[in-house]
Amino acid sequence: MAMMGFIGAGNMGYPMIRGAKTAFGTEQVIFTDVSLERCEFVKLETGLNYVRDNKSIAAACKYIVLAVKPQFYEDVFKDIKDILTKEQVIISIAAGITIENVKSGLGGTVRIVRAMPNTPAMVTEGMSGVCYSQDSYNDEEKEIIHRLFSSFGQYQIFDEKLMNAVVCANGSSPAYVYMFIEALADSVVKYGIPRDKAYTLVAQTVLGAAKMVLETGEHPGKLKDQVCSPGGTTIAAVAALEEYGFRNAIIKATDACYEKAISLKK
């Protein structure tokens, strides 16, 4: 039995596949996708072999990553439920789909790891939230899960009740960051900075600011205060952000994201 198989090789599955190859080796990873063109692309990029149906993944692999959109889970369940054994581990990465949803769809006996990775996995800077079903996992199995999610970034373990909030914090939020980068770049292009240089200025600044939070351990508010000189340009800009509802907009975005995550399982 191969170690790890992926059902789906799209925007999230592909970087996880690349990470798995790095972590476990070419011979230990296989994948499938509904698109033959996508399969050929991933094979060309990674050197990994693919199969043409979900059943083959279920029959060949101990660890099976469901890297398809939530609306396709039922179809996948029908394909693989009669093949799986209690020795296998299903890794589900769909927003809003609970461990119980997956267990029920697969007959109730399979062990489930629910996770929420994000697309910066493509540059090995992903951040994932992970939770385990209330089943027994041995140390070797936990080590495999650790190696997988460490292969394309970092991860933290959560209780499942927090996973919809994890979706808000890391799964959807890269889109907000890209919007911030685009908007800030537009604002300085307005004053004459060439667009390519504006994107580099802003993106590197976002990267650096994030590293300051992670590596100094300081509260983000304290780091913000260090930039805001009394009577200076930054505090004027911060005041404008507050006036126009910057924080409230982010909180409302999270509320909308959370409510959508809950509705996906219905």
PDB file of C-alpha atoms in Angstrom:
ATOM      1  CA  MET A   1       0.000   0.000   0.000  1.00  0.00           C
ATOM      2  CA  ALA A   2       1.312   3.421  -0.970  1.00  0.00           C
ATOM      3  CA  MET A   3       1.562   6.000   1.738  1.00  0.00           C
ATOM      4  CA  MET A   4      -0.480   8.929   0.482  1.00  0.00           C
ATOM      5  CA  GLY A   5      -3.015   9.592  -2.248  1.00  0.00           C
ATOM      6  CA  PHE A   6      -4.762  12.787  -3.280  1.00  0.00           C
ATOM      7  CA  ILE A   7      -8.236  12.994  -4.741  1.00  0.00           C
ATOM      8  CA  GLY A   8      -8.072  16.378  -6.431  1.00  0.00           C
ATOM      9  CA  ALA A   9      -5.064  18.321  -7.694  1.00  0.00           C
ATOM     10  CA  GLY A  10      -6.401  21.857  -7.899  1.00  0.00           C
ATOM     11  CA  ASN A  11      -5.315  25.119  -6.303  1.00  0.00           C
ATOM     12  CA  MET A  12      -5.079  23.578  -2.827  1.00  0.00           C
ATOM     13  CA  GLY A  13      -4.404  19.954  -3.673  1.00  0.00           C
ATOM     14  CA  TYR A  14      -1.454  20.710  -5.947  1.00  0.00           C
ATOM     15  CA  PRO A  15       0.779  22.476  -3.397  1.00  0.00           C
ATOM     16  CA  MET A  16      -0.039  19.761  -0.857  1.00  0.00           C
ATOM     17  CA  ILE A  17       0.955  17.148  -3.427  1.00  0.00           C
ATOM     18  CA  ARG A  18       4.252  18.919  -3.977  1.00  0.00           C
ATOM     19  CA  GLY A  19       4.850  19.068  -0.244  1.00  0.00           C
ATOM     20  CA  ALA A  20       4.026  15.385   0.165  1.00  0.00           C
ATOM     21  CA  LYS A  21       6.482  14.480  -2.562  1.00  0.00           C
ATOM     22  CA  THR A  22       9.211  16.411  -0.724  1.00  0.00           C
ATOM     23  CA  ALA A  23       8.301  14.811   2.596  1.00  0.00           C
ATOM     24  CA  PHE A  24       7.780  11.214   1.535  1.00  0.00           C
ATOM     25  CA  GLY A  25       9.362  10.703  -1.889  1.00  0.00           C
ATOM     26  CA  THR A  26       8.057  10.117  -5.389  1.00  0.00           C
ATOM     27  CA  GLU A  27       7.198   6.458  -4.872  1.00  0.00           C
ATOM     28  CA  GLN A  28       4.971   7.148  -1.869  1.00  0.00           C
ATOM     29  CA  VAL A  29       2.543   9.657  -3.416  1.00  0.00           C
ATOM     30  CA  ILE A  30      -0.090   9.254  -6.118  1.00  0.00           C
ATOM     31  CA  PHE A  31      -3.014  11.428  -7.155  1.00  0.00           C
ATOM     32  CA  THR A  32      -6.049  11.764  -9.355  1.00  0.00           C
ATOM     33  CA  ASP A  33      -8.149  14.597 -10.744  1.00  0.00           C
ATOM     34  CA  VAL A  34     -11.286  14.720 -12.852  1.00  0.00           C
ATOM     35  CA  SER A  35      -9.330  16.639 -15.506  1.00  0.00           C
ATOM     36  CA  LEU A  36      -6.898  14.551 -17.526  1.00  0.00           C
ATOM     37  CA  GLU A  37      -5.207  17.769 -18.614  1.00  0.00           C
ATOM     38  CA  ARG A  38      -4.634  18.671 -14.961  1.00  0.00           C
ATOM     39  CA  CYS A  39      -3.267  15.206 -14.228  1.00  0.00           C
ATOM     40  CA  GLU A  40      -0.775  15.532 -17.061  1.00  0.00           C
ATOM     41  CA  PHE A  41       0.277  18.987 -15.875  1.00  0.00           C
ATOM     42  CA  VAL A  42       0.898  17.831 -12.294  1.00  0.00           C
ATOM     43  CA  LYS A  43       2.754  14.752 -13.496  1.00  0.00           C
ATOM     44  CA  LEU A  44       4.981  16.916 -15.705  1.00  0.00           C
ATOM     45  CA  GLU A  45       5.689  19.336 -12.857  1.00  0.00           C
ATOM     46  CA  THR A  46       6.268  16.781 -10.108  1.00  0.00           C
ATOM     47  CA  GLY A  47       7.184  13.482 -11.735  1.00  0.00           C
ATOM     48  CA  LEU A  48       4.433  11.767  -9.739  1.00  0.00           C
ATOM     49  CA  ASN A  49       2.183   9.081 -11.152  1.00  0.00           C
ATOM     50  CA  TYR A  50      -1.560   9.524 -11.349  1.00  0.00           C
ATOM     51  CA  VAL A  51      -4.540   7.199 -11.625  1.00  0.00           C
ATOM     52  CA  ARG A  52      -7.800   7.916 -13.398  1.00  0.00           C
ATOM     53  CA  ASP A  53     -10.357   7.099 -10.713  1.00  0.00           C
ATOM     54  CA  ASN A  54     -10.997   7.621  -7.016  1.00  0.00           C
ATOM     55  CA  LYS A  55     -11.365   3.905  -6.324  1.00  0.00           C
ATOM     56  CA  SER A  56      -7.737   3.321  -7.268  1.00  0.00           C
ATOM     57  CA  ILE A  57      -6.591   5.885  -4.693  1.00  0.00           C
ATOM     58  CA  ALA A  58      -8.743   4.269  -1.997  1.00  0.00           C
ATOM     59  CA  ALA A  59      -7.394   0.821  -2.815  1.00  0.00           C
ATOM     60  CA  ALA A  60      -3.752   1.881  -2.932  1.00  0.00           C
ATOM     61  CA  CYS A  61      -3.166   4.382  -0.110  1.00  0.00           C
ATOM     62  CA  LYS A  62      -3.297   4.447   3.675  1.00  0.00           C
ATOM     63  CA  TYR A  63      -3.644   8.247   3.861  1.00  0.00           C
ATOM     64  CA  ILE A  64      -6.179   9.786   1.476  1.00  0.00           C
ATOM     65  CA  VAL A  65      -6.494  13.552   1.076  1.00  0.00           C
ATOM     66  CA  LEU A  66      -9.882  14.776  -0.135  1.00  0.00           C
ATOM     67  CA  ALA A  67      -8.840  17.900  -2.021  1.00  0.00           C
ATOM     68  CA  VAL A  68     -12.108  18.580  -3.815  1.00  0.00           C
ATOM     69  CA  LYS A  69     -14.745  21.243  -3.265  1.00  0.00           C
ATOM     70  CA  PRO A  70     -17.486  20.507  -0.713  1.00  0.00           C
ATOM     71  CA  GLN A  71     -20.162  20.042  -3.364  1.00  0.00           C
ATOM     72  CA  PHE A  72     -18.264  17.071  -4.800  1.00  0.00           C
ATOM     73  CA  TYR A  73     -17.804  15.189  -1.527  1.00  0.00           C
ATOM     74  CA  GLU A  74     -20.917  13.041  -1.943  1.00  0.00           C
ATOM     75  CA  ASP A  75     -19.693  11.787  -5.322  1.00  0.00           C
ATOM     76  CA  VAL A  76     -16.310  10.901  -3.835  1.00  0.00           C
ATOM     77  CA  PHE A  77     -17.962   9.139  -0.891  1.00  0.00           C
ATOM     78  CA  LYS A  78     -19.949   6.923  -3.265  1.00  0.00           C
ATOM     79  CA  ASP A  79     -16.771   5.992  -5.130  1.00  0.00           C
ATOM     80  CA  ILE A  80     -14.620   5.006  -2.162  1.00  0.00           C
ATOM     81  CA  LYS A  81     -16.797   4.105   0.863  1.00  0.00           C
ATOM     82  CA  ASP A  82     -16.979   0.356   0.107  1.00  0.00           C
ATOM     83  CA  ILE A  83     -13.209   0.087  -0.361  1.00  0.00           C
ATOM     84  CA  LEU A  84     -11.952   1.798   2.778  1.00  0.00           C
ATOM     85  CA  THR A  85     -10.871   0.004   5.952  1.00  0.00           C
ATOM     86  CA  LYS A  86     -10.447   1.202   9.527  1.00  0.00           C
ATOM     87  CA  GLU A  87      -6.667   1.156   9.010  1.00  0.00           C
ATOM     88  CA  GLN A  88      -6.857   4.086   6.591  1.00  0.00           C
ATOM     89  CA  VAL A  89      -6.916   7.794   7.444  1.00  0.00           C
ATOM     90  CA  ILE A  90      -8.971  10.319   5.508  1.00  0.00           C
ATOM     91  CA  ILE A  91      -7.699  13.912   5.458  1.00  0.00           C
ATOM     92  CA  SER A  92     -10.502  16.334   4.625  1.00  0.00           C
ATOM     93  CA  ILE A  93      -9.714  19.938   3.678  1.00  0.00           C
ATOM     94  CA  ALA A  94     -13.149  21.272   2.686  1.00  0.00           C
ATOM     95  CA  ALA A  95     -14.479  24.313   4.519  1.00  0.00           C
ATOM     96  CA  GLY A  96     -17.598  23.643   6.581  1.00  0.00           C
ATOM     97  CA  ILE A  97     -17.518  19.848   6.234  1.00  0.00           C
ATOM     98  CA  THR A  98     -17.360  18.311   9.705  1.00  0.00           C
ATOM     99  CA  ILE A  99     -15.690  15.119  10.819  1.00  0.00           C
ATOM    100  CA  GLU A 100     -19.160  13.674  11.419  1.00  0.00           C
ATOM    101  CA  ASN A 101     -20.202  14.616   7.866  1.00  0.00           C
ATOM    102  CA  VAL A 102     -17.260  12.686   6.456  1.00  0.00           C
ATOM    103  CA  LYS A 103     -17.665   9.733   8.816  1.00  0.00           C
ATOM    104  CA  SER A 104     -21.336   9.468   7.955  1.00  0.00           C
ATOM    105  CA  GLY A 105     -20.647   9.687   4.240  1.00  0.00           C
ATOM    106  CA  LEU A 106     -18.024   6.957   4.451  1.00  0.00           C
ATOM    107  CA  GLY A 107     -19.897   4.520   6.661  1.00  0.00           C
ATOM    108  CA  GLY A 108     -18.772   5.583  10.106  1.00  0.00           C
ATOM    109  CA  THR A 109     -15.644   3.500  10.705  1.00  0.00           C
ATOM    110  CA  VAL A 110     -12.899   5.465   8.957  1.00  0.00           C
ATOM    111  CA  ARG A 111     -10.630   7.804  10.930  1.00  0.00           C
ATOM    112  CA  ILE A 112     -10.797  11.441   9.862  1.00  0.00           C
ATOM    113  CA  VAL A 113      -8.328  14.307  10.088  1.00  0.00           C
ATOM    114  CA  ARG A 114     -10.052  17.583   9.295  1.00  0.00           C
ATOM    115  CA  ALA A 115      -7.783  20.372   8.125  1.00  0.00           C
ATOM    116  CA  MET A 116      -7.878  23.864   6.685  1.00  0.00           C
ATOM    117  CA  PRO A 117      -4.699  24.718   4.752  1.00  0.00           C
ATOM    118  CA  ASN A 118      -4.325  27.826   2.615  1.00  0.00           C
ATOM    119  CA  THR A 119      -2.955  28.740  -0.807  1.00  0.00           C
ATOM    120  CA  PRO A 120       0.390  30.216   0.369  1.00  0.00           C
ATOM    121  CA  ALA A 121       1.291  26.523   0.591  1.00  0.00           C
ATOM    122  CA  MET A 122       2.253  27.044  -3.059  1.00  0.00           C
ATOM    123  CA  VAL A 123       5.364  28.898  -1.852  1.00  0.00           C
ATOM    124  CA  THR A 124       5.801  26.635   1.208  1.00  0.00           C
ATOM    125  CA  GLU A 125       4.452  29.366   3.495  1.00  0.00           C
ATOM    126  CA  GLY A 126       1.077  27.802   4.161  1.00  0.00           C
ATOM    127  CA  MET A 127      -0.725  27.919   7.482  1.00  0.00           C
ATOM    128  CA  SER A 128      -3.035  25.040   8.372  1.00  0.00           C
ATOM    129  CA  GLY A 129      -5.471  24.305  11.163  1.00  0.00           C
ATOM    130  CA  VAL A 130      -5.760  20.586  11.945  1.00  0.00           C
ATOM    131  CA  CYS A 131      -8.059  18.516  14.135  1.00  0.00           C
ATOM    132  CA  TYR A 132      -8.354  14.767  14.697  1.00  0.00           C
ATOM    133  CA  SER A 133     -11.448  12.620  15.009  1.00  0.00           C
ATOM    134  CA  GLN A 134     -12.049  11.008  18.389  1.00  0.00           C
ATOM    135  CA  ASP A 135     -10.292   7.826  17.323  1.00  0.00           C
ATOM    136  CA  SER A 136      -6.994   6.179  18.158  1.00  0.00           C
ATOM    137  CA  TYR A 137      -3.913   7.298  16.221  1.00  0.00           C
ATOM    138  CA  ASN A 138      -0.494   5.824  16.910  1.00  0.00           C
ATOM    139  CA  ASP A 139       2.693   7.876  17.073  1.00  0.00           C
ATOM    140  CA  GLU A 140       3.740   6.904  13.553  1.00  0.00           C
ATOM    141  CA  GLU A 141       0.423   8.081  12.114  1.00  0.00           C
ATOM    142  CA  LYS A 142       0.637  11.388  13.962  1.00  0.00           C
ATOM    143  CA  GLU A 143       4.182  11.813  12.687  1.00  0.00           C
ATOM    144  CA  ILE A 144       3.001  11.295   9.097  1.00  0.00           C
ATOM    145  CA  ILE A 145       0.329  13.970   9.555  1.00  0.00           C
ATOM    146  CA  HIS A 146       2.942  16.264  11.088  1.00  0.00           C
ATOM    147  CA  ARG A 147       5.317  15.743   8.172  1.00  0.00           C
ATOM    148  CA  LEU A 148       2.582  16.358   5.610  1.00  0.00           C
ATOM    149  CA  PHE A 149       1.408  19.670   7.031  1.00  0.00           C
ATOM    150  CA  SER A 150       4.961  20.802   7.766  1.00  0.00           C
ATOM    151  CA  SER A 151       5.993  20.100   4.178  1.00  0.00           C
ATOM    152  CA  PHE A 152       4.274  23.200   2.802  1.00  0.00           C
ATOM    153  CA  GLY A 153       4.298  25.569   5.788  1.00  0.00           C
ATOM    154  CA  GLN A 154       3.198  25.459   9.409  1.00  0.00           C
ATOM    155  CA  TYR A 155       0.158  24.129  11.243  1.00  0.00           C
ATOM    156  CA  GLN A 156      -1.603  24.256  14.592  1.00  0.00           C
ATOM    157  CA  ILE A 157      -3.982  21.734  16.164  1.00  0.00           C
ATOM    158  CA  PHE A 158      -7.458  22.869  17.248  1.00  0.00           C
ATOM    159  CA  ASP A 159     -10.648  21.441  18.693  1.00  0.00           C
ATOM    160  CA  GLU A 160     -13.095  20.875  15.882  1.00  0.00           C
ATOM    161  CA  LYS A 161     -15.545  23.421  17.303  1.00  0.00           C
ATOM    162  CA  LEU A 162     -13.038  26.117  16.282  1.00  0.00           C
ATOM    163  CA  MET A 163     -12.466  24.958  12.708  1.00  0.00           C
ATOM    164  CA  ASN A 164     -14.987  27.327  11.112  1.00  0.00           C
ATOM    165  CA  ALA A 165     -13.154  30.193  12.807  1.00  0.00           C
ATOM    166  CA  VAL A 166      -9.881  28.765  11.466  1.00  0.00           C
ATOM    167  CA  VAL A 167     -11.354  29.057   7.960  1.00  0.00           C
ATOM    168  CA  CYS A 168     -11.808  32.779   8.625  1.00  0.00           C
ATOM    169  CA  ALA A 169      -8.324  33.268  10.059  1.00  0.00           C
ATOM    170  CA  ASN A 170      -6.279  31.437   7.438  1.00  0.00           C
ATOM    171  CA  GLY A 171      -8.376  29.775   4.747  1.00  0.00           C
ATOM    172  CA  SER A 172     -10.182  32.771   3.258  1.00  0.00           C
ATOM    173  CA  SER A 173      -8.053  35.620   4.573  1.00  0.00           C
ATOM    174  CA  PRO A 174      -5.275  35.479   1.929  1.00  0.00           C
ATOM    175  CA  ALA A 175      -7.851  37.013  -0.409  1.00  0.00           C
ATOM    176  CA  TYR A 176      -8.247  39.979   1.936  1.00  0.00           C
ATOM    177  CA  VAL A 177      -4.474  40.413   2.102  1.00  0.00           C
ATOM    178  CA  TYR A 178      -4.235  40.413  -1.692  1.00  0.00           C
ATOM    179  CA  MET A 179      -6.977  43.031  -1.809  1.00  0.00           C
ATOM    180  CA  PHE A 180      -5.069  45.149   0.726  1.00  0.00           C
ATOM    181  CA  ILE A 181      -1.866  44.840  -1.322  1.00  0.00           C
ATOM    182  CA  GLU A 182      -3.703  45.795  -4.504  1.00  0.00           C
ATOM    183  CA  ALA A 183      -5.456  48.751  -2.898  1.00  0.00           C
ATOM    184  CA  LEU A 184      -2.321  50.114  -1.224  1.00  0.00           C
ATOM    185  CA  ALA A 185      -0.381  49.737  -4.467  1.00  0.00           C
ATOM    186  CA  ASP A 186      -3.123  51.582  -6.339  1.00  0.00           C
ATOM    187  CA  SER A 187      -2.957  54.379  -3.791  1.00  0.00           C
ATOM    188  CA  VAL A 188       0.735  55.030  -4.442  1.00  0.00           C
ATOM    189  CA  VAL A 189       0.500  54.490  -8.200  1.00  0.00           C
ATOM    190  CA  LYS A 190      -1.846  57.468  -7.945  1.00  0.00           C
ATOM    191  CA  TYR A 191       1.162  59.518  -6.785  1.00  0.00           C
ATOM    192  CA  GLY A 192       3.455  58.321  -9.538  1.00  0.00           C
ATOM    193  CA  ILE A 193       5.166  55.100  -8.363  1.00  0.00           C
ATOM    194  CA  PRO A 194       5.345  52.560 -11.229  1.00  0.00           C
ATOM    195  CA  ARG A 195       2.910  49.691 -10.667  1.00  0.00           C
ATOM    196  CA  ASP A 196       5.477  46.880 -10.632  1.00  0.00           C
ATOM    197  CA  LYS A 197       7.536  48.709  -8.020  1.00  0.00           C
ATOM    198  CA  ALA A 198       4.400  49.521  -6.026  1.00  0.00           C
ATOM    199  CA  TYR A 199       3.464  45.834  -5.767  1.00  0.00           C
ATOM    200  CA  THR A 200       6.995  44.941  -4.660  1.00  0.00           C
ATOM    201  CA  LEU A 201       7.110  47.743  -2.088  1.00  0.00           C
ATOM    202  CA  VAL A 202       3.795  46.765  -0.587  1.00  0.00           C
ATOM    203  CA  ALA A 203       4.086  42.968  -0.747  1.00  0.00           C
ATOM    204  CA  GLN A 204       7.530  42.928   0.855  1.00  0.00           C
ATOM    205  CA  THR A 205       6.290  45.295   3.547  1.00  0.00           C
ATOM    206  CA  VAL A 206       3.361  42.985   4.315  1.00  0.00           C
ATOM    207  CA  LEU A 207       5.763  40.029   4.459  1.00  0.00           C
ATOM    208  CA  GLY A 208       8.134  41.911   6.756  1.00  0.00           C
ATOM    209  CA  ALA A 209       5.360  43.109   9.050  1.00  0.00           C
ATOM    210  CA  ALA A 210       4.024  39.560   9.367  1.00  0.00           C
ATOM    211  CA  LYS A 211       7.490  38.265  10.237  1.00  0.00           C
ATOM    212  CA  MET A 212       7.796  40.953  12.905  1.00  0.00           C
ATOM    213  CA  VAL A 213       4.641  39.598  14.576  1.00  0.00           C
ATOM    214  CA  LEU A 214       5.793  35.993  14.337  1.00  0.00           C
ATOM    215  CA  GLU A 215       9.444  36.441  15.276  1.00  0.00           C
ATOM    216  CA  THR A 216       9.333  39.153  17.935  1.00  0.00           C
ATOM    217  CA  GLY A 217       6.318  37.804  19.795  1.00  0.00           C
ATOM    218  CA  GLU A 218       5.184  41.364  20.393  1.00  0.00           C
ATOM    219  CA  HIS A 219       1.507  42.308  20.390  1.00  0.00           C
ATOM    220  CA  PRO A 220       0.503  43.716  16.977  1.00  0.00           C
ATOM    221  CA  GLY A 221      -0.788  46.838  18.706  1.00  0.00           C
ATOM    222  CA  LYS A 222       2.633  47.491  20.237  1.00  0.00           C
ATOM    223  CA  LEU A 223       4.335  47.047  16.863  1.00  0.00           C
ATOM    224  CA  LYS A 224       1.819  49.446  15.350  1.00  0.00           C
ATOM    225  CA  ASP A 225       2.550  52.003  18.072  1.00  0.00           C
ATOM    226  CA  GLN A 226       6.275  51.783  17.308  1.00  0.00           C
ATOM    227  CA  VAL A 227       5.569  53.030  13.772  1.00  0.00           C
ATOM    228  CA  CYS A 228       3.205  55.805  14.875  1.00  0.00           C
ATOM    229  CA  SER A 229       5.347  58.797  15.845  1.00  0.00           C
ATOM    230  CA  PRO A 230       3.440  61.568  17.648  1.00  0.00           C
ATOM    231  CA  GLY A 231       2.057  64.017  15.128  1.00  0.00           C
ATOM    232  CA  GLY A 232       3.495  61.982  12.271  1.00  0.00           C
ATOM    233  CA  THR A 233       2.341  60.572   8.945  1.00  0.00           C
ATOM    234  CA  THR A 234       1.498  57.086  10.193  1.00  0.00           C
ATOM    235  CA  ILE A 235      -0.836  58.120  12.998  1.00  0.00           C
ATOM    236  CA  ALA A 236      -2.646  60.380  10.533  1.00  0.00           C
ATOM    237  CA  ALA A 237      -3.118  57.394   8.228  1.00  0.00           C
ATOM    238  CA  VAL A 238      -4.206  55.138  11.104  1.00  0.00           C
ATOM    239  CA  ALA A 239      -6.779  57.729  12.166  1.00  0.00           C
ATOM    240  CA  ALA A 240      -8.161  57.732   8.615  1.00  0.00           C
ATOM    241  CA  LEU A 241      -8.389  53.924   8.631  1.00  0.00           C
ATOM    242  CA  GLU A 242     -10.330  54.077  11.872  1.00  0.00           C
ATOM    243  CA  GLU A 243     -12.612  56.818  10.532  1.00  0.00           C
ATOM    244  CA  TYR A 244     -13.502  54.749   7.481  1.00  0.00           C
ATOM    245  CA  GLY A 245     -14.100  51.519   9.390  1.00  0.00           C
ATOM    246  CA  PHE A 246     -11.015  49.418   8.605  1.00  0.00           C
ATOM    247  CA  ARG A 247     -11.277  47.169  11.668  1.00  0.00           C
ATOM    248  CA  ASN A 248     -15.043  46.889  11.404  1.00  0.00           C
ATOM    249  CA  ALA A 249     -14.796  45.863   7.757  1.00  0.00           C
ATOM    250  CA  ILE A 250     -12.429  43.002   8.687  1.00  0.00           C
ATOM    251  CA  ILE A 251     -14.703  41.844  11.518  1.00  0.00           C
ATOM    252  CA  LYS A 252     -17.744  41.942   9.237  1.00  0.00           C
ATOM    253  CA  ALA A 253     -15.830  39.971   6.607  1.00  0.00           C
ATOM    254  CA  THR A 254     -15.055  37.314   9.216  1.00  0.00           C
ATOM    255  CA  ASP A 255     -18.714  37.193  10.268  1.00  0.00           C
ATOM    256  CA  ALA A 256     -19.775  36.631   6.653  1.00  0.00           C
ATOM    257  CA  CYS A 257     -17.087  33.983   6.162  1.00  0.00           C
ATOM    258  CA  TYR A 258     -18.079  32.160   9.365  1.00  0.00           C
ATOM    259  CA  GLU A 259     -21.766  32.096   8.496  1.00  0.00           C
ATOM    260  CA  LYS A 260     -20.991  30.763   5.020  1.00  0.00           C
ATOM    261  CA  ALA A 261     -18.751  28.042   6.453  1.00  0.00           C
ATOM    262  CA  ILE A 262     -21.591  26.915   8.715  1.00  0.00           C
ATOM    263  CA  SER A 263     -24.066  26.878   5.822  1.00  0.00           C
ATOM    264  CA  LEU A 264     -21.847  24.715   3.590  1.00  0.00           C
ATOM    265  CA  LYS A 265     -22.547  21.569   5.592  1.00  0.00           C
ATOM    266  CA  LYS A 266     -26.330  21.947   5.354  1.00  0.00           C
TER     267      LYS A 266
END
